[in-house]
Coordinates of C-alpha atoms in Angstrom, one line a residue:
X1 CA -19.0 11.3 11.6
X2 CA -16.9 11.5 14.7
X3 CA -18.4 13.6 17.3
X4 CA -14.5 15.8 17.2
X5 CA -15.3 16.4 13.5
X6 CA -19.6 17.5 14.2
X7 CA -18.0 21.2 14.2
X8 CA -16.0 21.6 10.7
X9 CA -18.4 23.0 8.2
X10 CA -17.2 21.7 4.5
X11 CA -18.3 24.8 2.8
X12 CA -16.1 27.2 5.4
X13 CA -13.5 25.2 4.6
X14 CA -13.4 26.8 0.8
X15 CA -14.2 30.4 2.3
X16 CA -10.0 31.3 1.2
X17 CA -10.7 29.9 -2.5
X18 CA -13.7 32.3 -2.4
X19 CA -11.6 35.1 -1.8
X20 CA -8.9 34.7 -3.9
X21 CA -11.3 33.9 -6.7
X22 CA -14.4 35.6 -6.3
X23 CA -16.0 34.5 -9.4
X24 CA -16.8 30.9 -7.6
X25 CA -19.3 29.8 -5.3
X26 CA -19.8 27.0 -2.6
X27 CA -23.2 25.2 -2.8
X28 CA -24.0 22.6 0.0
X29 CA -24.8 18.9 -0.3
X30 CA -26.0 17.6 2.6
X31 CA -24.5 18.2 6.1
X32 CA -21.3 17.6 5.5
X33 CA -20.1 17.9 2.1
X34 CA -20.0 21.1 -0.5
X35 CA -19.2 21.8 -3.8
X36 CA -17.6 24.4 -5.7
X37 CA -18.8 25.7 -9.0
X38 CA -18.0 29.0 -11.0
X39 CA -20.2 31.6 -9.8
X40 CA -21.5 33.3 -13.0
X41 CA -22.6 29.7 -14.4
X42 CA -26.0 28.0 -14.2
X43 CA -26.0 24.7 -12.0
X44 CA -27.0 23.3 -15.2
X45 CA -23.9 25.1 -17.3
X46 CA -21.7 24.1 -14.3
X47 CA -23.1 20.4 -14.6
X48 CA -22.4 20.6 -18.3
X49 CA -18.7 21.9 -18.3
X50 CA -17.4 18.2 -16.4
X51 CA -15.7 20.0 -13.9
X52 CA -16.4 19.2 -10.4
X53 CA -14.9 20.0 -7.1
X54 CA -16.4 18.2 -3.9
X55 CA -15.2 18.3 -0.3
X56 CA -16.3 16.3 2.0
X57 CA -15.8 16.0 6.3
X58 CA -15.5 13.1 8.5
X59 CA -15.1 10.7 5.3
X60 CA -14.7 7.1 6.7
X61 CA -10.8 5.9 5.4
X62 CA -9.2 2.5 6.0
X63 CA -5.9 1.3 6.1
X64 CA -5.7 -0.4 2.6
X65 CA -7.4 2.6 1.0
X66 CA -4.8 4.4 2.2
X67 CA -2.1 2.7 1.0
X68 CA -3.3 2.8 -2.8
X69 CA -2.5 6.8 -1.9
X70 CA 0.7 8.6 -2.7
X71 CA 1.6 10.7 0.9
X72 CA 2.2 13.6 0.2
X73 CA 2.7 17.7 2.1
X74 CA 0.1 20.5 2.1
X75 CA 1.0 23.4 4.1
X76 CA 2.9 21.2 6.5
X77 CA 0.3 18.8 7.0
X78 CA 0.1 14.5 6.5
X79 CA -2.3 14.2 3.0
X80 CA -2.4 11.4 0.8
X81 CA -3.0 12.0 -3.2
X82 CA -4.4 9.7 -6.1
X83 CA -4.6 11.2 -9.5
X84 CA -5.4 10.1 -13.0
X85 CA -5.2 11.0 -16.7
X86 CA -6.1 10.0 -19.8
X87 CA -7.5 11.3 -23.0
X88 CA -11.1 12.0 -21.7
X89 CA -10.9 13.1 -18.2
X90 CA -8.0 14.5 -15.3
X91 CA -9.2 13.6 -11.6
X92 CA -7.4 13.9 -8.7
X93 CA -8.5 12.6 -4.9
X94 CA -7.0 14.3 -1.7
X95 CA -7.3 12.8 2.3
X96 CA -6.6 14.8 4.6
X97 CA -6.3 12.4 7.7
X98 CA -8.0 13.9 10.8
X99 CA -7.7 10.6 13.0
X100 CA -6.7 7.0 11.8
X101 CA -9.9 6.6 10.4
X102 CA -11.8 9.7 9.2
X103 CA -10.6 12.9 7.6
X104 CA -11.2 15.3 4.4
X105 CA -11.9 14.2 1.3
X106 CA -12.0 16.3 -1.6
X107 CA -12.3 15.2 -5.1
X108 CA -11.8 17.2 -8.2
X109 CA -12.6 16.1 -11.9
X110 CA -11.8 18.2 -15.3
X111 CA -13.5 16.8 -18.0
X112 CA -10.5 17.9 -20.6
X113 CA -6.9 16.9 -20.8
X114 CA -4.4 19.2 -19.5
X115 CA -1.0 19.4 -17.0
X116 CA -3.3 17.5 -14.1
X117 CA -5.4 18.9 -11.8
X118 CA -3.9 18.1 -8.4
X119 CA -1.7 20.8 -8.5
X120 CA -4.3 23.1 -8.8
X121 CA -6.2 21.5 -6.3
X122 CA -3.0 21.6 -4.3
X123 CA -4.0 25.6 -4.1
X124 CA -6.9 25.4 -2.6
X125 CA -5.5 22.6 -0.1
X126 CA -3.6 25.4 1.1
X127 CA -6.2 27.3 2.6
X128 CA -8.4 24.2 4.0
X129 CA -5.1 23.1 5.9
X130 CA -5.4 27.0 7.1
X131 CA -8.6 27.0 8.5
X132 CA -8.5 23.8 9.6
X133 CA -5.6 25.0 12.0
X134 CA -7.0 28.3 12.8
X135 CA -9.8 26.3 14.6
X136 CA -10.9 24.3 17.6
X137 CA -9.7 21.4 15.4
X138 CA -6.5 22.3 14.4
X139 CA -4.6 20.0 17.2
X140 CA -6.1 16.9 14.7
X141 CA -4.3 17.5 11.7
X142 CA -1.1 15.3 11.4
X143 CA 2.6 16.2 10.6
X144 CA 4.1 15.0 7.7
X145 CA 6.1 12.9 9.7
X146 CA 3.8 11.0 12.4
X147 CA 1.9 8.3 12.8
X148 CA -1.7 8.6 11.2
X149 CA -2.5 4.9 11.6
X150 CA -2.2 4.0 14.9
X151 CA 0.3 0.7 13.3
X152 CA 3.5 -0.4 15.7
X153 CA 6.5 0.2 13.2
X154 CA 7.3 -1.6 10.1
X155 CA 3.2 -1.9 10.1
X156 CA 2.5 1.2 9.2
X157 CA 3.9 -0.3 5.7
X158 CA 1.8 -3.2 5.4
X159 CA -1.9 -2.6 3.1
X160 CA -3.5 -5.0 5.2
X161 CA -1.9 -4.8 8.4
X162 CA -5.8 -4.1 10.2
X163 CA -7.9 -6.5 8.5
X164 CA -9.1 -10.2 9.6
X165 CA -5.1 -10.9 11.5
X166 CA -3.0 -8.7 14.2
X167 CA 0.3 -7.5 12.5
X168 CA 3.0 -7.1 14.8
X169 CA 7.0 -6.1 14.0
X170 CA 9.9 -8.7 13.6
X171 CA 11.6 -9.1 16.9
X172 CA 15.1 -11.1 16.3
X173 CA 15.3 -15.0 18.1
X174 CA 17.6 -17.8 18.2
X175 CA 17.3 -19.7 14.7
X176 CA 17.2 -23.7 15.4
X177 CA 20.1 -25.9 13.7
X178 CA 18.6 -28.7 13.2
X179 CA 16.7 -27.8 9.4
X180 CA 13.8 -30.1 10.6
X181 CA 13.3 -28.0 14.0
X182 CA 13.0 -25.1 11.5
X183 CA 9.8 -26.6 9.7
X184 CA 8.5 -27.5 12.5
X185 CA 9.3 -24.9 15.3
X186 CA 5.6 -23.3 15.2
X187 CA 7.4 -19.6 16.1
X188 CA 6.4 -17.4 13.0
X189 CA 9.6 -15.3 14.0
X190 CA 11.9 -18.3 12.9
X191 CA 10.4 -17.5 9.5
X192 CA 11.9 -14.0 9.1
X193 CA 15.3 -15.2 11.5
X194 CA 16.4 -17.6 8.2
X195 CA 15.4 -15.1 5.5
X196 CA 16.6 -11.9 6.9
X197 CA 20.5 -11.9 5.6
X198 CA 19.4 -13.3 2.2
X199 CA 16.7 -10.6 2.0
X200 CA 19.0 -8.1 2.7
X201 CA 22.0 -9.1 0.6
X202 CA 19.6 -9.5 -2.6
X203 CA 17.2 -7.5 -2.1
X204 CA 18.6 -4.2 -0.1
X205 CA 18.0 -2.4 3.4
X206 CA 14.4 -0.7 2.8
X207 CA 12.8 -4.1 3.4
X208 CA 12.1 -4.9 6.7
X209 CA 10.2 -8.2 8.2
X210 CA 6.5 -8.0 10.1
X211 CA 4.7 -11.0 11.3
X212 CA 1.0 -11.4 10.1
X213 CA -0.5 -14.4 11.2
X214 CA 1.4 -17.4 10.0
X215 CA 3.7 -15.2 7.7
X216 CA 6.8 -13.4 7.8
X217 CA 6.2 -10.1 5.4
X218 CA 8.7 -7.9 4.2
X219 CA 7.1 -4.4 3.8
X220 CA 9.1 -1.5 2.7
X221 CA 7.3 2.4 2.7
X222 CA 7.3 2.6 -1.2
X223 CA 4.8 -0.5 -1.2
X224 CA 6.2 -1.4 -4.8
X225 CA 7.5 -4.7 -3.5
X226 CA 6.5 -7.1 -0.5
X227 CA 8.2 -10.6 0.3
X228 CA 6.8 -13.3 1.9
X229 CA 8.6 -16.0 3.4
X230 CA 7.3 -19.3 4.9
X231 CA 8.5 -22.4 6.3
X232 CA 5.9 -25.7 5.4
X233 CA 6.2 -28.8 7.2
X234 CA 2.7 -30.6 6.3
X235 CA 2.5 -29.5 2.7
X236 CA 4.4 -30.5 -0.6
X237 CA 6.2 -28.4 -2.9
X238 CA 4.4 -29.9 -5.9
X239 CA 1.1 -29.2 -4.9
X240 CA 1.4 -25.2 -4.8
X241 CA 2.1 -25.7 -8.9
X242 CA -1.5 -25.5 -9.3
X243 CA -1.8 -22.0 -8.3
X244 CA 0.4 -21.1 -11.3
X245 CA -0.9 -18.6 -13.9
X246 CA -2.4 -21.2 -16.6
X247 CA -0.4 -18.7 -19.3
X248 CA 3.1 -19.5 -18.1
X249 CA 2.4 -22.6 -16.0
X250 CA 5.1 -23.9 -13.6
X251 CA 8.9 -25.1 -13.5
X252 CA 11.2 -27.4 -11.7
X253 CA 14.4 -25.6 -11.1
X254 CA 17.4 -27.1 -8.8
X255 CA 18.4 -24.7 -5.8
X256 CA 21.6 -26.1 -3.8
X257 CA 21.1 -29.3 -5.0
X258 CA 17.4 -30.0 -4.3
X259 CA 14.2 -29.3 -6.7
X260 CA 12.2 -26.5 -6.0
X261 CA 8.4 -25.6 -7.7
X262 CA 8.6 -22.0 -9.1
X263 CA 5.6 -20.3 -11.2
X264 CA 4.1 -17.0 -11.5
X265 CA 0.7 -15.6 -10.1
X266 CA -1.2 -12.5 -10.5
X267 CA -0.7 -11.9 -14.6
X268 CA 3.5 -11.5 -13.4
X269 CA 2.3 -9.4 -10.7
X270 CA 3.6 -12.4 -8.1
X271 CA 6.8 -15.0 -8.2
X272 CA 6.8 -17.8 -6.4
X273 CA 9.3 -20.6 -5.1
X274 CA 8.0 -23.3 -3.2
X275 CA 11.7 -25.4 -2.1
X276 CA 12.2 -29.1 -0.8
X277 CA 14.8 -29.4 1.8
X278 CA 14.3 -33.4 1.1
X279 CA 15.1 -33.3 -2.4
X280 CA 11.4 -34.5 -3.5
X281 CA 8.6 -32.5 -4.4
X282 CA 6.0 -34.9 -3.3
X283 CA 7.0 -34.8 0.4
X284 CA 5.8 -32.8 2.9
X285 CA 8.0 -30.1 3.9
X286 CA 8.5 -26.8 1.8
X287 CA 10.2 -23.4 1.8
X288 CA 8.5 -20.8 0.8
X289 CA 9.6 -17.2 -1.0
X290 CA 7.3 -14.9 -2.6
X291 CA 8.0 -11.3 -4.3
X292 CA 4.7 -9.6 -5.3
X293 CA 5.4 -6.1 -6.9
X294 CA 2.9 -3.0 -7.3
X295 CA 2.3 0.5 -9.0
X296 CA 3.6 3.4 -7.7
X297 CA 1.3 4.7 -5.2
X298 CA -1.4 7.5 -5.6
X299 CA -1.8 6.1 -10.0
X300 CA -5.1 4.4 -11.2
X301 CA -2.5 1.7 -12.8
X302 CA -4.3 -1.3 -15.4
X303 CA -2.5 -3.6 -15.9
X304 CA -0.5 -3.4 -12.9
X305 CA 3.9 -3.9 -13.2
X306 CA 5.0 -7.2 -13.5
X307 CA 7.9 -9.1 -12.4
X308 CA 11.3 -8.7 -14.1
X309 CA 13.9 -11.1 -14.5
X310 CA 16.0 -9.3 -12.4
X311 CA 13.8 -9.7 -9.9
X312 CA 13.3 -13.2 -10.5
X313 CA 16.9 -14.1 -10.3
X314 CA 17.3 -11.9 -7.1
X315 CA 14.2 -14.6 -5.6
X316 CA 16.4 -17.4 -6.8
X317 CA 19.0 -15.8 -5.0
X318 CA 17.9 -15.1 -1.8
X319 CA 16.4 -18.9 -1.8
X320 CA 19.8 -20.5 -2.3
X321 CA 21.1 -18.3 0.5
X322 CA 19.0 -19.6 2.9
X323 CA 19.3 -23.0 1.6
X324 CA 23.3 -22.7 1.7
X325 CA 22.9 -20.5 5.7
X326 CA 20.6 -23.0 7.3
X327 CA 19.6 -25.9 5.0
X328 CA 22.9 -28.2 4.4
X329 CA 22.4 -31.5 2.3
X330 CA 20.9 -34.3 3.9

C-alpha cells in the first residue's frame, strides 16, 4: 500500500450504495478491503446466494494486466473493465488507477445469468469516484484522457512496454541504400524507417512503430493487432520454419522474386514471413514481418481470434512493398 493511499478506507468508499439501498451492508476484510452483502441475509445465506461484491484499496496493477482491460469512463474518471458471462456465472472486474501502479479494485460475481453485471456495478462506481474526489485524495484519480502509465507515446500501447527491455517511440532516420547496410546497420530505427510506408498503405494509420529492444513494434490503442518487423543479418530464413504450428506447418512462397519462409504460430493467433533478400533460404540474411492479433479488450476470450486471410494477404503485401521500396534484385 502506498503511503498516499494509507488514508482511503474501502468500506467508506460504499457509504453512497448504503444510502441509496439501505437494505445492504459493508462488512470489512482486513485493512483494506470490504465487502458488500444484503443486509437482512445471514453471512451464511449471503455466502450461499453466489453473489459477491469486493472492493479493495491500494491493489498492486501492472502494465500488461492493464492492457487485458477494456478503458472505460465512470463519473469522468480513467477505469479500466473486464467482464465475463456464460451459462453459470456473470463477473465483472473494475481498476480504478490511483497512480501507475496501485488503485481500486472491485470485483463483483452473480452466480446466475442475466444482462451482465458491470453496469450495475457501474452504479455504485459512481459514488466511489464521488468520495474518492470529495477527499484529500481526490487530486489522484486520472481523467479519462491522461496518462495513467507513466509510458512516452506510442508506449502507452504496448502490453509489455515495462517489463525485462526499455520501450522508447519511433523517431524517423535516414534509411541506408545499399540493402546490405540495411541488415547490417545495427540502428533498431532502420527497422521501422523500411516498413513504415508499407505498414501504412496495407495496414492503415492507427498503427504506429515503437522500438523495444532489437524490434520495431507497431502498437495501435485497440491492442487487437501488433506488427513486428525485423531486419536478420546472421540468421537464415529456413531455420525460423521450425517454430511453425506442427498443425499447419510451413510454406515457401516467392515475394518479388525471392523465396520467403511463411508459417503460422500461436493456434492462428500469429503470421509469420521470414524473407531472403539473396534468393536462398539457407543464407544468412532475413526480413522479418510478423502480425499477431488479439481479443477485444476487457473479454475472458478462449480460444483467442485467429488470423484471417485478409490479413494474411495484407502481410504479403506489406512485405513485397518493402522488398520492391528498398530491396531491388541482386
Amino acid at each position: 500500500m502506498d503511503a498516499a493511499l494509507a488514508g482511503l478506507d474501502a468500506c467508506a468508499l460504499l457509504e453512497p450504495h448504503l444510502r441509496a439501498y439501505p437494505k445492504t451492508r459493508t462488512v470489512p476484510e482486513g485493512e483494506h478491503t470490504c465487502v458488500l452483502e444484503r443486509a437482512d441475509w445471514t453471512p451464511l445465506q449471503n455466502a450461499a446466494d453466489g453473489a459477491r461484491f469486493t472492493l479493495l484499496v491500494g491493489h498492486s496493477w501492472d502494465t500488461l494486466r492493464r492492457f487485458g482491460m477494456e478503458p472505460v469512463v465512470i463519473n469522468e474518471a480513467r477505469a479500466y473493465q473486464q467482464q465475463q458471462n456464460d451459462e453459470k456465472m456473470q463477473e465483472c472486474q473494475v481498476w480504478i488507477p490511483l497512480s501507475f501502479t496501485r488503485g481500486i479494485k472491485v470485483h463483483y460475481t452473480l452466480g446466475q445469468t442475466g444482462p451482465g453485471v458491470c453496469p450495475v456495478m457501474h452504479e455504485t462506481l459512481v459514488g466511489v469516484v464521488d468520495v474518492v474526489r470529495s477527499s484529500p485524495h481526490g487530486a489522484l484519480l486520472f481523467r479519462p484522457d491522461e496518462n495513467d502509465s507513466g509510458l512516452v507515446g506510442d508506449c502507452a500501447h504496448f502490453p509489455t512496454a515495462d517489463m525485462n527491455l526499455p520501450c522508447e517511440p519511433y523517431q524517423p532516420v535516414d534509411v541506408p541504400t545499399e540493402p546490405d547496410a540495411l541488415l547490417t546497420t545495427g540502428d533498431v530505427r532502420i527497422q521501422c524507417a523500411v516498413a513504415n510506408e508499407a505498414i501504412r498503405r496495407r495496414f492503415g494509420e492507427h498503427l504506429k512503430p515503437i522500438i523495444w529492444g532489437e524490434h520495431c513494434i507497431y502498437v495501435e490503442p485497440t491492442l487487437q493487432r501488433q506488427i513486428i518487423v525485423n531486419l536478420i543479418p546472421d540468421w537464415a530464413p529456413g531455420a525460423y520454419s521450425d517454430l511453425a504450428d506442427p498443425d499447419t506447418g510451413s510454406k515457401t512462397v516467392d515475394i518479388g522474386g525471392r523465396p520467403a519462409t511463411t508459417f503460422f504460430t500461436g493456434e492462428g493467433g500469429s503470421y509469420e514471413i521470414y524473407w531472403s533478400p539473396h534468393g536462398d533460404l539457407a543464407a544468412f540474411g532475413a526480413v522479418h514481418l510478423e502480425l499477431q492479433v488479439r481479443p477485444p479488450r476487457g473479454f475472458f476470450t478462449f480460444p483467442g481470434p485467429t488470423v484471417t486471410d485478409e490479413q494474411v494477404s495484407a502481410c504479403v503485401g506489406a512485405m513485397s512493398d518493402i522488398v520492391a521500396d528498398h530491396f531491388p534484385p541482386e
